[in-house]
Amino acid sequence: MTKLNAGDAMPETTLVGPDGPVQLRDRIGKPLVVYFYPKDETYGCTKEACSFRDQYEDFIAAGAEVIGISRDDAESHRKFRENHRLPFTLLSDPRGEVAERWGVRAPLGIPGRSTFVFDKAGVVRHRFDANLRFGKHVDEALAIVKSLV
């Protein structure tokens, strides 16, 4: 397992989107917040997603895009987005391969919670790992995005 850290370029990464494969590098050109979370509709993941939702306009105003990633499939993501009115993209990493390559792991090998902020060139400017401080992911990501302007 490698670990993607500040200063590293975004690796070639393909995930499953609602309409098929999505290349994350295609999103480069503006700041990008990518957050990994364990599971749709669980307490902490819902709290985190709703925090990103509630500050989404601030991310957009700062020129950034937000993307959430978990192992859940596209149908689970669709329901999660609809249930909580999430305005951002949710992508699937069904076998956890991308999370593994990026070094996202919680204790005991369960899916972890990490947030990455990429600049418009696709370089990691910030990485935050915390499985229990859900709102802190959003606060730190927004502060970094605003500093990139």
PDB file of C-alpha atoms in Angstrom:
ATOM      1  CA  MET A   1       0.000   0.000   0.000  1.00  0.00           C
ATOM      2  CA  THR A   2       1.273   3.435  -0.911  1.00  0.00           C
ATOM      3  CA  LYS A   3       0.002   6.607   0.649  1.00  0.00           C
ATOM      4  CA  LEU A   4      -0.917   9.679  -1.368  1.00  0.00           C
ATOM      5  CA  ASN A   5       0.362  12.758   0.481  1.00  0.00           C
ATOM      6  CA  ALA A   6       0.737  16.514   0.061  1.00  0.00           C
ATOM      7  CA  GLY A   7       2.933  17.282  -2.934  1.00  0.00           C
ATOM      8  CA  ASP A   8       2.006  14.093  -4.817  1.00  0.00           C
ATOM      9  CA  ALA A   9       0.311  14.250  -8.208  1.00  0.00           C
ATOM     10  CA  MET A  10      -3.064  12.610  -8.615  1.00  0.00           C
ATOM     11  CA  PRO A  11      -2.487   9.117  -9.992  1.00  0.00           C
ATOM     12  CA  GLU A  12      -4.469   7.754 -12.911  1.00  0.00           C
ATOM     13  CA  THR A  13      -7.716   6.818 -11.215  1.00  0.00           C
ATOM     14  CA  THR A  14     -10.846   5.312 -12.725  1.00  0.00           C
ATOM     15  CA  LEU A  15     -13.968   4.861 -10.622  1.00  0.00           C
ATOM     16  CA  VAL A  16     -17.567   3.857 -11.287  1.00  0.00           C
ATOM     17  CA  GLY A  17     -19.949   6.785 -11.741  1.00  0.00           C
ATOM     18  CA  PRO A  18     -23.715   6.828 -12.188  1.00  0.00           C
ATOM     19  CA  ASP A  19     -23.279   6.605 -15.967  1.00  0.00           C
ATOM     20  CA  GLY A  20     -20.150   4.445 -16.196  1.00  0.00           C
ATOM     21  CA  PRO A  21     -16.391   4.881 -15.709  1.00  0.00           C
ATOM     22  CA  VAL A  22     -15.065   8.245 -14.487  1.00  0.00           C
ATOM     23  CA  GLN A  23     -11.434   9.332 -14.792  1.00  0.00           C
ATOM     24  CA  LEU A  24     -10.643  11.646 -11.870  1.00  0.00           C
ATOM     25  CA  ARG A  25      -7.816  13.292 -13.810  1.00  0.00           C
ATOM     26  CA  ASP A  26     -10.478  14.586 -16.235  1.00  0.00           C
ATOM     27  CA  ARG A  27     -11.668  16.818 -13.382  1.00  0.00           C
ATOM     28  CA  ILE A  28      -8.300  18.574 -13.076  1.00  0.00           C
ATOM     29  CA  GLY A  29      -8.318  22.270 -13.962  1.00  0.00           C
ATOM     30  CA  LYS A  30      -9.930  23.566 -10.796  1.00  0.00           C
ATOM     31  CA  PRO A  31      -9.492  22.668  -7.134  1.00  0.00           C
ATOM     32  CA  LEU A  32     -10.921  19.250  -6.363  1.00  0.00           C
ATOM     33  CA  VAL A  33     -11.970  17.862  -2.982  1.00  0.00           C
ATOM     34  CA  VAL A  34     -12.096  14.066  -2.945  1.00  0.00           C
ATOM     35  CA  TYR A  35     -13.321  12.400   0.202  1.00  0.00           C
ATOM     36  CA  PHE A  36     -13.449   8.690   0.940  1.00  0.00           C
ATOM     37  CA  TYR A  37     -16.044   7.426   3.384  1.00  0.00           C
ATOM     38  CA  PRO A  38     -16.981   3.928   4.583  1.00  0.00           C
ATOM     39  CA  LYS A  39     -20.687   3.463   3.743  1.00  0.00           C
ATOM     40  CA  ASP A  40     -23.838   5.221   2.541  1.00  0.00           C
ATOM     41  CA  GLU A  41     -26.557   5.865   5.132  1.00  0.00           C
ATOM     42  CA  THR A  42     -24.410   5.191   8.208  1.00  0.00           C
ATOM     43  CA  TYR A  43     -24.376   7.785  10.983  1.00  0.00           C
ATOM     44  CA  GLY A  44     -20.910   9.266  10.470  1.00  0.00           C
ATOM     45  CA  CYS A  45     -20.993   9.091   6.684  1.00  0.00           C
ATOM     46  CA  THR A  46     -24.375  10.794   6.536  1.00  0.00           C
ATOM     47  CA  LYS A  47     -23.196  13.491   8.935  1.00  0.00           C
ATOM     48  CA  GLU A  48     -20.079  14.097   6.817  1.00  0.00           C
ATOM     49  CA  ALA A  49     -21.980  14.116   3.502  1.00  0.00           C
ATOM     50  CA  CYS A  50     -24.553  16.545   4.871  1.00  0.00           C
ATOM     51  CA  SER A  51     -21.757  18.817   6.124  1.00  0.00           C
ATOM     52  CA  PHE A  52     -20.292  18.888   2.599  1.00  0.00           C
ATOM     53  CA  ARG A  53     -23.833  19.547   1.300  1.00  0.00           C
ATOM     54  CA  ASP A  54     -24.402  22.406   3.731  1.00  0.00           C
ATOM     55  CA  GLN A  55     -21.159  24.117   2.694  1.00  0.00           C
ATOM     56  CA  TYR A  56     -21.302  23.088  -0.959  1.00  0.00           C
ATOM     57  CA  GLU A  57     -22.050  26.615  -2.185  1.00  0.00           C
ATOM     58  CA  ASP A  58     -18.912  27.829  -0.385  1.00  0.00           C
ATOM     59  CA  PHE A  59     -16.840  25.211  -2.235  1.00  0.00           C
ATOM     60  CA  ILE A  60     -18.427  26.219  -5.551  1.00  0.00           C
ATOM     61  CA  ALA A  61     -17.843  29.920  -4.817  1.00  0.00           C
ATOM     62  CA  ALA A  62     -14.174  29.091  -4.224  1.00  0.00           C
ATOM     63  CA  GLY A  63     -14.074  27.339  -7.619  1.00  0.00           C
ATOM     64  CA  ALA A  64     -13.850  23.778  -6.294  1.00  0.00           C
ATOM     65  CA  GLU A  65     -15.637  20.549  -7.065  1.00  0.00           C
ATOM     66  CA  VAL A  66     -16.500  17.966  -4.369  1.00  0.00           C
ATOM     67  CA  ILE A  67     -16.554  14.209  -4.978  1.00  0.00           C
ATOM     68  CA  GLY A  68     -17.374  11.479  -2.463  1.00  0.00           C
ATOM     69  CA  ILE A  69     -16.132   7.892  -2.860  1.00  0.00           C
ATOM     70  CA  SER A  70     -17.118   4.659  -1.125  1.00  0.00           C
ATOM     71  CA  ARG A  71     -17.442   0.974  -1.966  1.00  0.00           C
ATOM     72  CA  ASP A  72     -21.215   1.308  -2.355  1.00  0.00           C
ATOM     73  CA  ASP A  73     -22.662   0.766  -5.824  1.00  0.00           C
ATOM     74  CA  ALA A  74     -24.267   3.377  -8.078  1.00  0.00           C
ATOM     75  CA  GLU A  75     -27.813   2.515  -6.950  1.00  0.00           C
ATOM     76  CA  SER A  76     -26.899   2.936  -3.279  1.00  0.00           C
ATOM     77  CA  HIS A  77     -25.264   6.271  -4.127  1.00  0.00           C
ATOM     78  CA  ARG A  78     -28.350   7.393  -6.053  1.00  0.00           C
ATOM     79  CA  LYS A  79     -30.593   6.687  -3.067  1.00  0.00           C
ATOM     80  CA  PHE A  80     -28.126   8.317  -0.644  1.00  0.00           C
ATOM     81  CA  ARG A  81     -27.924  11.455  -2.819  1.00  0.00           C
ATOM     82  CA  GLU A  82     -31.698  11.689  -3.159  1.00  0.00           C
ATOM     83  CA  ASN A  83     -32.414  10.978   0.506  1.00  0.00           C
ATOM     84  CA  HIS A  84     -30.081  13.742   1.698  1.00  0.00           C
ATOM     85  CA  ARG A  85     -30.260  16.124  -1.298  1.00  0.00           C
ATOM     86  CA  LEU A  86     -26.531  15.835  -1.956  1.00  0.00           C
ATOM     87  CA  PRO A  87     -25.534  18.153  -4.835  1.00  0.00           C
ATOM     88  CA  PHE A  88     -22.126  16.602  -5.531  1.00  0.00           C
ATOM     89  CA  THR A  89     -20.946  13.482  -7.329  1.00  0.00           C
ATOM     90  CA  LEU A  90     -20.613  10.138  -5.557  1.00  0.00           C
ATOM     91  CA  LEU A  91     -18.376   7.522  -7.150  1.00  0.00           C
ATOM     92  CA  SER A  92     -17.931   3.808  -6.432  1.00  0.00           C
ATOM     93  CA  ASP A  93     -14.702   1.997  -5.621  1.00  0.00           C
ATOM     94  CA  PRO A  94     -16.344  -1.447  -5.412  1.00  0.00           C
ATOM     95  CA  ARG A  95     -13.307  -3.464  -4.355  1.00  0.00           C
ATOM     96  CA  GLY A  96     -11.584  -0.644  -2.501  1.00  0.00           C
ATOM     97  CA  GLU A  97      -8.659  -0.690  -4.938  1.00  0.00           C
ATOM     98  CA  VAL A  98      -8.398   3.088  -5.287  1.00  0.00           C
ATOM     99  CA  ALA A  99      -8.673   3.568  -1.518  1.00  0.00           C
ATOM    100  CA  GLU A 100      -5.887   1.007  -1.092  1.00  0.00           C
ATOM    101  CA  ARG A 101      -3.628   2.720  -3.658  1.00  0.00           C
ATOM    102  CA  TRP A 102      -4.193   6.100  -2.038  1.00  0.00           C
ATOM    103  CA  GLY A 103      -3.519   4.730   1.451  1.00  0.00           C
ATOM    104  CA  VAL A 104      -7.040   5.150   2.833  1.00  0.00           C
ATOM    105  CA  ARG A 105      -7.561   2.636   5.608  1.00  0.00           C
ATOM    106  CA  ALA A 106      -9.058   2.611   9.049  1.00  0.00           C
ATOM    107  CA  PRO A 107      -7.904   0.420  11.914  1.00  0.00           C
ATOM    108  CA  LEU A 108      -8.590  -3.306  11.464  1.00  0.00           C
ATOM    109  CA  GLY A 109      -8.546  -2.931   7.673  1.00  0.00           C
ATOM    110  CA  ILE A 110     -12.115  -1.595   7.357  1.00  0.00           C
ATOM    111  CA  PRO A 111     -12.832   1.188   4.832  1.00  0.00           C
ATOM    112  CA  GLY A 112     -11.382   4.470   6.067  1.00  0.00           C
ATOM    113  CA  ARG A 113     -12.278   8.135   5.999  1.00  0.00           C
ATOM    114  CA  SER A 114      -9.814  10.479   4.278  1.00  0.00           C
ATOM    115  CA  THR A 115     -10.154  13.783   2.469  1.00  0.00           C
ATOM    116  CA  PHE A 116      -7.792  15.057  -0.216  1.00  0.00           C
ATOM    117  CA  VAL A 117      -7.621  18.569  -1.630  1.00  0.00           C
ATOM    118  CA  PHE A 118      -6.032  18.842  -5.074  1.00  0.00           C
ATOM    119  CA  ASP A 119      -5.029  22.113  -6.680  1.00  0.00           C
ATOM    120  CA  LYS A 120      -5.998  22.892 -10.282  1.00  0.00           C
ATOM    121  CA  ALA A 121      -2.836  21.147 -11.515  1.00  0.00           C
ATOM    122  CA  GLY A 122      -3.870  17.911  -9.779  1.00  0.00           C
ATOM    123  CA  VAL A 123      -1.336  18.055  -6.947  1.00  0.00           C
ATOM    124  CA  VAL A 124      -2.366  17.096  -3.417  1.00  0.00           C
ATOM    125  CA  ARG A 125      -2.265  20.222  -1.251  1.00  0.00           C
ATOM    126  CA  HIS A 126      -3.817  18.648   1.830  1.00  0.00           C
ATOM    127  CA  ARG A 127      -4.693  15.239   3.208  1.00  0.00           C
ATOM    128  CA  PHE A 128      -6.808  14.729   6.309  1.00  0.00           C
ATOM    129  CA  ASP A 129      -7.465  11.336   7.928  1.00  0.00           C
ATOM    130  CA  ALA A 130      -9.919  10.973  10.792  1.00  0.00           C
ATOM    131  CA  ASN A 131     -12.551   8.318  11.248  1.00  0.00           C
ATOM    132  CA  LEU A 132     -14.548  10.134  13.931  1.00  0.00           C
ATOM    133  CA  ARG A 133     -14.162  13.892  13.385  1.00  0.00           C
ATOM    134  CA  PHE A 134     -16.605  14.060  10.481  1.00  0.00           C
ATOM    135  CA  GLY A 135     -17.102  17.830  10.294  1.00  0.00           C
ATOM    136  CA  LYS A 136     -13.386  18.528  10.513  1.00  0.00           C
ATOM    137  CA  HIS A 137     -12.933  17.047   7.013  1.00  0.00           C
ATOM    138  CA  VAL A 138     -15.216  19.715   5.575  1.00  0.00           C
ATOM    139  CA  ASP A 139     -13.765  22.615   7.581  1.00  0.00           C
ATOM    140  CA  GLU A 140     -10.160  21.785   6.705  1.00  0.00           C
ATOM    141  CA  ALA A 141     -10.923  21.121   3.033  1.00  0.00           C
ATOM    142  CA  LEU A 142     -12.756  24.435   2.640  1.00  0.00           C
ATOM    143  CA  ALA A 143      -9.956  26.388   4.332  1.00  0.00           C
ATOM    144  CA  ILE A 144      -7.374  24.827   1.980  1.00  0.00           C
ATOM    145  CA  VAL A 145      -9.514  25.426  -1.113  1.00  0.00           C
ATOM    146  CA  LYS A 146      -9.924  29.085  -0.154  1.00  0.00           C
ATOM    147  CA  SER A 147      -6.149  29.410   0.277  1.00  0.00           C
ATOM    148  CA  LEU A 148      -5.606  28.156  -3.293  1.00  0.00           C
ATOM    149  CA  VAL A 149      -7.438  31.109  -4.863  1.00  0.00           C
TER     150      VAL A 149
END
